[in-house]
Coordinates of C-alpha atoms and ligand atoms in Angstrom, one line a residue:
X12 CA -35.7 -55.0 121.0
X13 CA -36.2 -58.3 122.9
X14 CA -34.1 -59.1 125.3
X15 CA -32.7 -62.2 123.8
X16 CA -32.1 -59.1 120.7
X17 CA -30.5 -56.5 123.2
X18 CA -28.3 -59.8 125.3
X19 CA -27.1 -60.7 121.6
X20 CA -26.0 -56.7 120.7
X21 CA -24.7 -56.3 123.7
X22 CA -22.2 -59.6 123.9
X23 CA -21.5 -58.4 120.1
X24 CA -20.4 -54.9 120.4
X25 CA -18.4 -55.6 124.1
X26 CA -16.1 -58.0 122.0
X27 CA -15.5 -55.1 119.0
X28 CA -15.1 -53.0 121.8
X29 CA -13.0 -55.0 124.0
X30 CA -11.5 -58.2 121.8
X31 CA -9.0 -58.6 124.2
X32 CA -9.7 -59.5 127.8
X33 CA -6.6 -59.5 130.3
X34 CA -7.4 -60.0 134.1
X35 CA -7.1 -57.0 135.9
X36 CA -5.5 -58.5 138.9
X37 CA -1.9 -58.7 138.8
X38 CA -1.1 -62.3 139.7
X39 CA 1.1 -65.6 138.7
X40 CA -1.2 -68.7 140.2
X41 CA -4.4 -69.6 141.4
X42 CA -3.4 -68.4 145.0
X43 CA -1.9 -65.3 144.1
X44 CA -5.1 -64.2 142.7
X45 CA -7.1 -65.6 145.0
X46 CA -5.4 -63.2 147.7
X47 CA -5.4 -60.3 145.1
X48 CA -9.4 -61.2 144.7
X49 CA -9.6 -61.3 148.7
X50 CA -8.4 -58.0 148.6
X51 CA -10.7 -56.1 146.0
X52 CA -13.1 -55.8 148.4
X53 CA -14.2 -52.8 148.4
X54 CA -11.0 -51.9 146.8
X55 CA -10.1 -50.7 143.5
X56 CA -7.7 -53.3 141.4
X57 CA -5.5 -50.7 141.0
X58 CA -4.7 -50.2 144.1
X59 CA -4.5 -54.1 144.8
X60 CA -2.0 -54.4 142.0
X61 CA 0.1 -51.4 143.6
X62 CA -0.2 -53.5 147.3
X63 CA 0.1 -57.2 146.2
X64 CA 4.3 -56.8 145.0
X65 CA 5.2 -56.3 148.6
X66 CA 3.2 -59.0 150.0
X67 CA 4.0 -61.4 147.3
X68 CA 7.5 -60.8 147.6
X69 CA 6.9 -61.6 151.6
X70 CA 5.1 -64.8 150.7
X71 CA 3.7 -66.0 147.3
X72 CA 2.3 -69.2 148.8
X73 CA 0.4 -71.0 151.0
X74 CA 3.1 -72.7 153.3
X75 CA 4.9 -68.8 153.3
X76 CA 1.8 -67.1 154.2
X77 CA 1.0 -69.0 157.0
X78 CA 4.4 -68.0 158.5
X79 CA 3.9 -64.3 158.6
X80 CA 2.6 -63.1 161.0
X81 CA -0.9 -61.7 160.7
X82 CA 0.1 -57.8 162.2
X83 CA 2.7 -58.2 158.8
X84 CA 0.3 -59.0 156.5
X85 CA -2.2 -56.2 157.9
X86 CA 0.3 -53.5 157.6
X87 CA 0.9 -54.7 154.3
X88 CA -2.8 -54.2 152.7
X89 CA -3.8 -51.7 155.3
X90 CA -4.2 -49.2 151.9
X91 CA -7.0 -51.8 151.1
X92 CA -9.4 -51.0 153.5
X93 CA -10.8 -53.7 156.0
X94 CA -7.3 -55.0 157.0
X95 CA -8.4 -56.6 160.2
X96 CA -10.8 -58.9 158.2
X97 CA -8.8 -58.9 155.1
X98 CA -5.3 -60.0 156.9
X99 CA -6.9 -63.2 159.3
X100 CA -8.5 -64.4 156.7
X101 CA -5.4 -64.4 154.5
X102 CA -3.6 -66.0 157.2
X103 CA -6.5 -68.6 157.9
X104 CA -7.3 -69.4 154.4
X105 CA -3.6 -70.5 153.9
X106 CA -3.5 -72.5 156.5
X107 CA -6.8 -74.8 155.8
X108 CA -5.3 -75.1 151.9
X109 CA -2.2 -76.6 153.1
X110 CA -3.8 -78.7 155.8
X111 CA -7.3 -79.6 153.2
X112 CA -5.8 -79.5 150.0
X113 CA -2.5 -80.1 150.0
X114 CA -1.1 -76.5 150.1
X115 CA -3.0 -76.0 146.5
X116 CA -6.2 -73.7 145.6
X117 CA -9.0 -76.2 144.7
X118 CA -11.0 -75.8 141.7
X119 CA -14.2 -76.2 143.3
X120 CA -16.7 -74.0 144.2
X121 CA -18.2 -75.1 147.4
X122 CA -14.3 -76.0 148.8
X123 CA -13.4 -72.1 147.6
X124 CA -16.8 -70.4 149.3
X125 CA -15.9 -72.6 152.8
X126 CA -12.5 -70.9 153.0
X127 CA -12.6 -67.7 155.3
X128 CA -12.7 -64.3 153.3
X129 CA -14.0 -66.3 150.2
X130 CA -17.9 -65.2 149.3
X131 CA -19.4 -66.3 145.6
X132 CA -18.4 -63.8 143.8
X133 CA -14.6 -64.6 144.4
X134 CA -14.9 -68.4 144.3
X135 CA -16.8 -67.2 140.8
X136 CA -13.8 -64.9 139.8
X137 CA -11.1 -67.5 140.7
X138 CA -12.9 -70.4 139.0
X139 CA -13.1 -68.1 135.9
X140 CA -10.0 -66.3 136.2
X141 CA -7.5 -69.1 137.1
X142 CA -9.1 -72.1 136.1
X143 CA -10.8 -71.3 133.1
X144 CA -14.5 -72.6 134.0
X145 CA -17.1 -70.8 133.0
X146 CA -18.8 -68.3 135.7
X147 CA -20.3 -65.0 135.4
X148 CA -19.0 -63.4 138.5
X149 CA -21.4 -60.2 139.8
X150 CA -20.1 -57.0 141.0
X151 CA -21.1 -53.4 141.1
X152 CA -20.7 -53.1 137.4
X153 CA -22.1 -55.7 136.1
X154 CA -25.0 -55.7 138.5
X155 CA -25.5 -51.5 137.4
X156 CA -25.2 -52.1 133.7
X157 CA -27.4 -55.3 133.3
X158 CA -30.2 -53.3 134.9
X159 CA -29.5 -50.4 132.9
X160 CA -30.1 -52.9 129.7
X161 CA -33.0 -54.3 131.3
X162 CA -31.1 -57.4 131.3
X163 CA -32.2 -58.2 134.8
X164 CA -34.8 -56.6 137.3
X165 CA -31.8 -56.6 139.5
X166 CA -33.6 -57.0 142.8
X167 CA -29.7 -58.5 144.1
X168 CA -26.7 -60.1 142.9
X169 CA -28.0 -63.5 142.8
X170 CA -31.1 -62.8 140.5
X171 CA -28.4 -60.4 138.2
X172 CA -25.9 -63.8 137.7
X173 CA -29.0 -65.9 137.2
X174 CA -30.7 -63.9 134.6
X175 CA -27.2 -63.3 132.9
X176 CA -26.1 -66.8 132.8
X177 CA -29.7 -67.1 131.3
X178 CA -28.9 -64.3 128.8
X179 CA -25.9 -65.5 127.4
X180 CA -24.3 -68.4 126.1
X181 CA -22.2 -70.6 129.1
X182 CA -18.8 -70.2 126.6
X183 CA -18.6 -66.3 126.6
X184 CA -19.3 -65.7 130.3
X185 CA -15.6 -65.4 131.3
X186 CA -14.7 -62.9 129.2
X187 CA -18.2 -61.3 128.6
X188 CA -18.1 -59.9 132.3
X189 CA -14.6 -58.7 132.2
X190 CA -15.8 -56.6 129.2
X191 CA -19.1 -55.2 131.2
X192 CA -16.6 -54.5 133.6
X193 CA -14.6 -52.9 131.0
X194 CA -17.4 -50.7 130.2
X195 CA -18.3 -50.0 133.3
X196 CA -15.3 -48.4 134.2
X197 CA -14.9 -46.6 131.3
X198 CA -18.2 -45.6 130.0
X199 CA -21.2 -46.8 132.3
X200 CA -19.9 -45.1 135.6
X201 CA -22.0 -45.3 138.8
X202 CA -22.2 -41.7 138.3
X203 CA -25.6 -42.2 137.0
X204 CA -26.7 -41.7 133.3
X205 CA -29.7 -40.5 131.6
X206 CA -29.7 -43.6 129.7
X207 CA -29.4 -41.9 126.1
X208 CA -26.1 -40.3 126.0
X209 CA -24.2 -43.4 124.1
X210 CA -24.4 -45.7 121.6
X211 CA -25.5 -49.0 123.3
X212 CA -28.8 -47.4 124.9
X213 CA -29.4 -45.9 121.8
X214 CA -29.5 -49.2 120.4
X215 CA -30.9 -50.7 123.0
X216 CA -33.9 -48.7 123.7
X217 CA -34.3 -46.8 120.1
X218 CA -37.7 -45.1 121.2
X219 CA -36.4 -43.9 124.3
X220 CA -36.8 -40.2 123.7
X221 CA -36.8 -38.8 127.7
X222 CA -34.0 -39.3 130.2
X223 CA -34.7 -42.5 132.2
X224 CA -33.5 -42.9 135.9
X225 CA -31.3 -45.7 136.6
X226 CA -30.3 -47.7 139.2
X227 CA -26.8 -46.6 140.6
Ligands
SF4_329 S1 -26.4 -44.5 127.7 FE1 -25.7 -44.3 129.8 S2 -26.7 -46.1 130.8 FE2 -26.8 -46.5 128.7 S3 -25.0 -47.7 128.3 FE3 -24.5 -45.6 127.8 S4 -23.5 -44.8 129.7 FE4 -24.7 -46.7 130.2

């Protein structure tokens, strides 16, 4: 299969798979997922959405947040991992929207990656996510599984989004990488495969007759 053949299956059998995509971030605005984005770091979402009803309920705004003091909001998310980091950038963040934008989350890239806490791949999410523009955030399962589809060399991140936004057409990038994820989770763990034990590979790679090693 070419690539262009294998992208095309791939986008194709995610959406029979996975025809509905809801975001897995519990959340009720742009800034409310922002924070809940903030704090997947290194975090499952489940665990987020189990942390995120006590701190929203403390302050589900901008002009809220900024009152609480950061200790509060660390104690808060502590479950999280990286609280320290996590909580003053929380705190920081929601002061510069209300005195930059206005007390709002701006639907901007470059605005999003200059707030503290706030890398690519969450400006990417949020822009997706909240705003509806089209972005093809990367994280550890999407990076895995393009490789393991040989839909990217997958050196880093940035070469994985590239070759995937290259891949696949700009309209089903925000929900196409919620349904990698999907898959990810479910099927395509990081606990390593052989690379023949399921249907897409199969597909994929229909001469593959020996185990291959993948990239975690
Ligand atoms: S065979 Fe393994 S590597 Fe390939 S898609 Fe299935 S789970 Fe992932």
């Amino acid at each position: 299969m070419t690539k262009a053949e294998r992208s095309a299956y791939v986008a194709a059998r995610l959406e029979e798979l996975y025809p509905e995509t809801p975001i897995p971030l519990d959340h009720r605005d742009p800034y409310t997922l922002l924070i809940a984005v903030l704090l997947s770091a290194q975090c499952t979402d489940e665990r987020v959405n189990k942390i995120t009803p006590a701190l929203f309920a403390l302050a589900d705004n901008p002009a809220a947040m900024a009152r609480v003091p950061v200790e509060t909001i660390r104690g808060i998310i502590r479950p999280c991992g990286l609280s320290p980091r996590k909580s003053a950038a929380i705190s920081e963040l929601s002061k510069i929207l209300l005195e930059q934008h206005g007390g709002e989350v701006p639907a901007d890239f470059a605005a999003l990656e200059a707030l503290p806490g706030v890398g690519h791949k969450t400006a990417s999410v949020v822009m997706s996510q909240a705003f509806g523009v089209p972005a093809f955030p990367v994280d550890t399962h999407i990076h895995r599984l393009a490789q393991r589809w040989k839909l990217t060399s997958g050196k880093n991140v940035v070469e994985t989004e590239r070759d995937l936004k290259r891949a696949f057409p700009r309209e089903s990038w925000n929900q196409l990488h919620l349904r990698i994820i999907f898959y990810g989770r479910e099927h395509c763990t990081a606990r390593g495969c052989d690379g023949t034990v399921c249907e897409i590979c199969r597909t994929l790679f229909p001469d593959r007759v020996r185990p291959v090693k993948t990239r975690k």
